[in-house]
Short mmCIF file of C-alpha atoms in Angstrom, two decimals:
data_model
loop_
_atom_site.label_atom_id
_atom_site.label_comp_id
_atom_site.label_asym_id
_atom_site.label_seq_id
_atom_site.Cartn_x
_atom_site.Cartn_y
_atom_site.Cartn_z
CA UNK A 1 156.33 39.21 77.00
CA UNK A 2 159.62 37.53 75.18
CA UNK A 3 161.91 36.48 77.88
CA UNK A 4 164.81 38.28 76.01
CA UNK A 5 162.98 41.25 75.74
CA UNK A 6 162.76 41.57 80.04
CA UNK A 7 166.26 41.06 79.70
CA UNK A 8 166.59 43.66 77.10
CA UNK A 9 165.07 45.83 79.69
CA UNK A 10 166.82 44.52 82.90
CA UNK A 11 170.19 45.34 81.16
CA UNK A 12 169.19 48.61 80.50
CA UNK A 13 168.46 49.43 83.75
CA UNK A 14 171.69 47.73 84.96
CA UNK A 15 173.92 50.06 82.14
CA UNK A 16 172.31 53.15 83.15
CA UNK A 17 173.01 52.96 86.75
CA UNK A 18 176.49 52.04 85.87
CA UNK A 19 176.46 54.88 83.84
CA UNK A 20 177.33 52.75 80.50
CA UNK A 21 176.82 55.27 78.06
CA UNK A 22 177.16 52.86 75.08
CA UNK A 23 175.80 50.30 76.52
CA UNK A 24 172.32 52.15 77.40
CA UNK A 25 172.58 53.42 74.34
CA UNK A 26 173.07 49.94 71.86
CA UNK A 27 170.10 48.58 74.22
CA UNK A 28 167.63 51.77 73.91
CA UNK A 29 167.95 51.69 70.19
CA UNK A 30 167.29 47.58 70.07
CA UNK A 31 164.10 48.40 72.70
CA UNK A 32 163.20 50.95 69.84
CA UNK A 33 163.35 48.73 67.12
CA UNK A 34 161.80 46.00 68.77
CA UNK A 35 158.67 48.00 69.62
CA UNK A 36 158.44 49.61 65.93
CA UNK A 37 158.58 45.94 64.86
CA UNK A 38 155.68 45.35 67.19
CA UNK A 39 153.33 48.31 66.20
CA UNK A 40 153.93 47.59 62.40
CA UNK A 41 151.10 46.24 60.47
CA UNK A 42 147.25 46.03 61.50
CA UNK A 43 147.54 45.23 64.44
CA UNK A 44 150.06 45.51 67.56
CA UNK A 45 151.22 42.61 69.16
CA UNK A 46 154.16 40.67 71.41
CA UNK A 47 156.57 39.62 69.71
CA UNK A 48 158.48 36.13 70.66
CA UNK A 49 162.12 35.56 71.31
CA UNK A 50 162.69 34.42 68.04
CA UNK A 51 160.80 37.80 66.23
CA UNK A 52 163.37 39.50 68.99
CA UNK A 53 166.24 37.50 67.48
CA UNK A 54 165.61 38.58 64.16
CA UNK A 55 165.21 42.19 65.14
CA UNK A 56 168.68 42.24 66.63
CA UNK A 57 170.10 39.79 63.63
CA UNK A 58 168.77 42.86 61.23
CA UNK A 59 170.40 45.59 63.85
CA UNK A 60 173.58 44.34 64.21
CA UNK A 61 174.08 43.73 60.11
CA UNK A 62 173.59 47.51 59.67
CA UNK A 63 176.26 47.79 62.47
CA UNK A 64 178.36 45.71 60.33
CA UNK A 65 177.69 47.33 56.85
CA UNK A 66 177.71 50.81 58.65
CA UNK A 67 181.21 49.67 60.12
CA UNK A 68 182.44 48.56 56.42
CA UNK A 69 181.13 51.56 54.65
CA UNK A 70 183.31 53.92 57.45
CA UNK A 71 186.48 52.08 56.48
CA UNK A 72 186.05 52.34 53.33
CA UNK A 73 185.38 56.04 53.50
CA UNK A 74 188.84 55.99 55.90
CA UNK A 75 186.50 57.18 59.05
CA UNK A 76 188.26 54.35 61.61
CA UNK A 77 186.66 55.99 64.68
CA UNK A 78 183.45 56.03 63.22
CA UNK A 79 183.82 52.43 62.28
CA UNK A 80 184.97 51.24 65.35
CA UNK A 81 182.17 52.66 67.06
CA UNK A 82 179.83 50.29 64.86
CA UNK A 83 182.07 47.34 65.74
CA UNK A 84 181.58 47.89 69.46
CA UNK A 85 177.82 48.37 69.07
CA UNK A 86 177.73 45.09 66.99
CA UNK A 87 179.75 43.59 69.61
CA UNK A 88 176.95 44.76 72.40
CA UNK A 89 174.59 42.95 70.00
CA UNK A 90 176.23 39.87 69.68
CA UNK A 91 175.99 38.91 72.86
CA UNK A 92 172.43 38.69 73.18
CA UNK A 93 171.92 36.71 69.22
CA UNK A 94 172.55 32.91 69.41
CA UNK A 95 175.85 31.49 69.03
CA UNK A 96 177.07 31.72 65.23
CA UNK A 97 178.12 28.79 63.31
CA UNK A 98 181.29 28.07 62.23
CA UNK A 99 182.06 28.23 58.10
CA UNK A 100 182.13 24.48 58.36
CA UNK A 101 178.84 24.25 60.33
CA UNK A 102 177.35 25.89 57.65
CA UNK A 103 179.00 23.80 55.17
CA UNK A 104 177.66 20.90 56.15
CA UNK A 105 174.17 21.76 56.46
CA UNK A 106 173.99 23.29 52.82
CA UNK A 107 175.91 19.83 51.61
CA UNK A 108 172.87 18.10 53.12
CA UNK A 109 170.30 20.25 51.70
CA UNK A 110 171.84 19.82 47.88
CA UNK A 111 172.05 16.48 48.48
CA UNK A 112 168.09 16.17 50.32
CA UNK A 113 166.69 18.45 47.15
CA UNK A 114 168.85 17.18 44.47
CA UNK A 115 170.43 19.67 43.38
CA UNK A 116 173.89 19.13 42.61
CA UNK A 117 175.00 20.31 39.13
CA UNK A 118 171.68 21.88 38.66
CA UNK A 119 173.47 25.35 39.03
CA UNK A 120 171.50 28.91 39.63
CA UNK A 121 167.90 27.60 39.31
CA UNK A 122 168.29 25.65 42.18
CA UNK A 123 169.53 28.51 44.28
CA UNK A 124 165.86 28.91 46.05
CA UNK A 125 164.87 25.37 46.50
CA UNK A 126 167.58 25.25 48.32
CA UNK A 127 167.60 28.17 50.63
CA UNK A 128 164.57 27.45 51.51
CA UNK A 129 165.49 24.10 53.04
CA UNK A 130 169.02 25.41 54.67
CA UNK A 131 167.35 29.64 55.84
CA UNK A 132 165.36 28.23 58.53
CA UNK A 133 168.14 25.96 60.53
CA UNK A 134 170.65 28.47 59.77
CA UNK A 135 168.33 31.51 60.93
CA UNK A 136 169.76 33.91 63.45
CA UNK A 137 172.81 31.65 63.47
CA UNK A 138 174.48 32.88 60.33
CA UNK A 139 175.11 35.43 58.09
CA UNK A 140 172.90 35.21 54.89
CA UNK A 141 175.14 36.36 52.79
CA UNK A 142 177.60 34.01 53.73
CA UNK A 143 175.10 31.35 53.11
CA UNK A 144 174.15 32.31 50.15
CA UNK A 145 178.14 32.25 49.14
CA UNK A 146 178.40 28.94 50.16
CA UNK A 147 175.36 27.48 48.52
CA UNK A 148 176.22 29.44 45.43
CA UNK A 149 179.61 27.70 45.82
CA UNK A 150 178.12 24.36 45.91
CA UNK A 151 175.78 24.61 43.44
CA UNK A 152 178.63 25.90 41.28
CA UNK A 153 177.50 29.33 40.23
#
């Protein structure tokens, strides 16, 4: 069993006996998800810290988007709700980089695939070098942005 997934579960425990309400409830619905993303497919399996990751990378975007879309339908409480659930969830996904962390690595990977100037059809070549040292460290869409930026699209 993932190491992050114990603590997952240790948490739980520890937010239910100090009667946490949102806390319990952020890390029951990331237990949930988790275990749906283990029983999908053929076959169920464990899945590692880094399937984990992803699985609370995916939950707290929709916290984010759901948090966005109550603004913009003037529901503040609503939203702020999804911004303290996202905030729950943030503490338990790696670190995120910085805009100029994430800069620098999609500088390196025009530069590595040769891509400068090349413009939209180089958009995949190189997301495919910068998606897996950026994974679970940054926003896609942000990354995306800036290597659409670069490529000057």
């Amino acid at each position: 069993m993932s190491a992050l997934k114990d603590q997952l579960r240790s948490d739980l425990t520890t937010a239910i006996k100090a009667r946490d309400a949102l806390r319990s409830s952020v890390i029951r619905m990331v237990l949930t998800a988790i275990t749906t993303a283990e029983v999908a497919g053929k076959e169920a399996r464990e899945l590692s810290d880094e399937e984990v990751i992803t699985v609370l990378g995916a939950e707290a975007k929709k916290r984010r988007e759901s948090a966005e879309a109550f603004d913009a339908g003037n529901r503040p409480e609503l939203a702020q709700k999804e911004r303290d659930e996202a905030a729950i969830l943030a503490e338990y996904l790696p670190e995120q980089m910085s805009a100029e962390e994430i800069q620098a690595i999609v500088t390196a990977a025009v530069e590595s695939t040769g891509s400068a100037g090349v413009g939209m059809k180089a958009m995949g070549k190189v997301m495919g070098v910068v998606s897996p040292q950026v994974k679970g460290k940054a926003d896609g869409g942000v990354v995306a942005a800036e290597v659409k930026k670069q490529l000057g699209v």
